[in-house]
Protein backbone atom coordinates (compact mmCIF):
# COMPACT_ATOMS: atom_id res chain seq x y z
CA MET A 1 -154.25 -16.63 144.60
CA ASN A 2 -157.55 -17.40 142.98
CA SER A 3 -156.83 -16.87 139.28
CA LYS A 4 -159.61 -17.64 136.53
CA THR A 5 -156.82 -17.44 133.85
CA VAL A 6 -156.03 -20.57 131.93
CA VAL A 7 -153.39 -20.84 129.11
CA ILE A 8 -154.92 -22.89 126.41
CA SER A 9 -152.46 -22.62 123.68
CA VAL A 10 -148.91 -21.16 122.89
CA ALA A 11 -146.98 -20.36 119.65
CA ARG A 12 -143.95 -18.64 118.41
CA THR A 13 -142.38 -17.64 115.27
CA PRO A 14 -139.04 -18.96 114.10
CA PHE A 15 -136.06 -16.78 114.83
CA GLY A 16 -133.00 -16.28 112.61
CA ARG A 17 -129.93 -14.20 111.99
CA LEU A 18 -129.90 -10.33 111.82
CA GLY A 19 -130.60 -9.58 108.29
CA GLY A 20 -131.46 -13.15 107.41
CA VAL A 21 -134.52 -14.88 105.82
CA LEU A 22 -137.14 -13.21 108.12
CA ALA A 23 -135.76 -9.74 107.47
CA PRO A 24 -138.50 -8.82 105.08
CA LEU A 25 -141.15 -9.70 107.63
CA GLY A 26 -142.32 -6.98 109.96
CA ALA A 27 -143.03 -7.30 113.73
CA THR A 28 -146.87 -7.08 113.12
CA THR A 29 -146.68 -9.69 110.44
CA LEU A 30 -144.70 -12.11 112.66
CA GLY A 31 -147.10 -11.29 115.61
CA GLY A 32 -150.15 -11.93 113.33
CA GLU A 33 -148.98 -15.29 112.41
CA ALA A 34 -148.24 -16.21 116.06
CA ILE A 35 -151.77 -15.11 117.17
CA ARG A 36 -153.34 -16.89 114.18
CA THR A 37 -151.46 -20.07 115.17
CA ALA A 38 -152.25 -19.80 118.88
CA VAL A 39 -155.95 -19.23 118.24
CA ARG A 40 -156.05 -22.27 115.85
CA ARG A 41 -154.18 -24.45 118.17
CA ALA A 42 -156.63 -23.50 120.89
CA GLY A 43 -159.45 -24.70 118.84
CA ILE A 44 -161.52 -21.69 119.44
CA ASP A 45 -163.34 -19.49 117.03
CA PRO A 46 -161.37 -16.36 116.43
CA ALA A 47 -164.56 -14.37 117.02
CA GLU A 48 -164.22 -15.44 120.57
CA VAL A 49 -161.03 -13.43 121.19
CA GLU A 50 -162.16 -10.20 122.83
CA HIS A 51 -158.76 -8.64 123.61
CA VAL A 52 -155.16 -8.68 122.26
CA ILE A 53 -152.14 -7.38 124.15
CA MET A 54 -148.79 -7.51 122.49
CA GLY A 55 -145.56 -6.30 123.60
CA LEU A 56 -143.27 -4.52 121.12
CA VAL A 57 -140.09 -2.80 121.99
CA ILE A 58 -138.59 -1.64 118.50
CA SER A 59 -141.61 0.31 117.26
CA ALA A 60 -139.83 2.74 114.70
CA GLY A 61 -141.58 2.47 111.34
CA VAL A 62 -144.17 -0.04 112.45
CA GLY A 63 -146.91 2.50 112.30
CA GLN A 64 -149.99 3.10 114.66
CA ALA A 65 -151.39 0.32 116.95
CA PRO A 66 -149.07 -2.42 116.24
CA ALA A 67 -151.09 -4.97 118.42
CA ARG A 68 -154.23 -4.12 116.47
CA GLN A 69 -152.43 -4.53 113.18
CA ALA A 70 -151.22 -7.87 114.34
CA SER A 71 -154.73 -8.91 115.39
CA PHE A 72 -156.03 -7.90 111.92
CA LYS A 73 -153.38 -9.89 110.28
CA ALA A 74 -154.29 -12.88 112.41
CA GLY A 75 -157.79 -12.60 111.15
CA LEU A 76 -159.48 -11.67 114.19
CA ALA A 77 -162.63 -9.67 114.28
CA LYS A 78 -162.54 -5.88 113.67
CA THR A 79 -164.34 -5.58 117.04
CA THR A 80 -161.52 -7.33 118.95
CA THR A 81 -159.70 -4.48 121.05
CA ALA A 82 -156.00 -4.54 121.13
CA GLU A 83 -153.04 -2.61 123.05
CA THR A 84 -149.46 -2.55 122.72
CA VAL A 85 -147.02 -2.78 125.62
CA ASN A 86 -143.46 -1.35 125.49
CA LYS A 87 -141.41 -2.21 128.57
CA VAL A 88 -138.12 -3.07 126.82
CA CYS A 89 -137.05 -6.73 127.68
CA ALA A 90 -140.31 -7.37 129.65
CA SER A 91 -142.96 -6.41 127.21
CA GLY A 92 -144.19 -9.81 126.19
CA MET A 93 -144.36 -11.09 129.86
CA LEU A 94 -146.02 -7.77 130.97
CA ALA A 95 -148.58 -8.33 128.14
CA ILE A 96 -149.31 -11.76 129.68
CA ALA A 97 -149.69 -10.42 133.10
CA TYR A 98 -152.06 -7.78 131.92
CA ALA A 99 -154.22 -10.19 130.05
CA ALA A 100 -154.39 -12.47 133.11
CA LYS A 101 -155.44 -9.56 135.17
CA SER A 102 -158.17 -8.61 132.73
CA ILE A 103 -159.53 -12.06 132.79
CA ASP A 104 -159.36 -12.40 136.56
CA ALA A 105 -161.21 -8.93 136.91
CA GLY A 106 -164.01 -10.20 134.47
CA ASP A 107 -163.21 -7.63 131.82
CA VAL A 108 -162.77 -10.01 129.14
CA ARG A 109 -163.21 -14.00 128.80
CA VAL A 110 -160.76 -14.62 126.12
CA ALA A 111 -157.60 -12.72 125.49
CA VAL A 112 -154.48 -13.27 123.53
CA ALA A 113 -151.16 -11.96 124.86
CA GLY A 114 -147.42 -12.14 123.94
CA GLY A 115 -144.52 -10.33 122.24
CA MET A 116 -143.55 -9.59 118.71
CA GLU A 117 -140.30 -8.07 117.32
CA SER A 118 -138.53 -7.86 113.89
CA MET A 119 -134.88 -6.99 114.70
CA SER A 120 -133.98 -6.62 111.05
């Protein structure tokens, strides 16, 4: 395999009990914070991120285009494209695989991928 993809940063949000302290925070808020932190840790300009792919399973009440909402909340450029993947337990991993394929195909240079949920 001749992949061009390199992981330059990771981030995750804390997790807690069902109905606990994180309950008021929606999936897109949590996802946005994870994206913002990963981009900051990578040391890249948020404007360099070309595409965001986020997995989300429980989408009821989240609204349209959850990955795009999370990218806005992360402070990424309005021109950054985004897509949401729903594949039950594998959504976050599938999002990462899709991002790697997009980079390897030369469609994008910098992508953010992962998963987000709010179970409360």
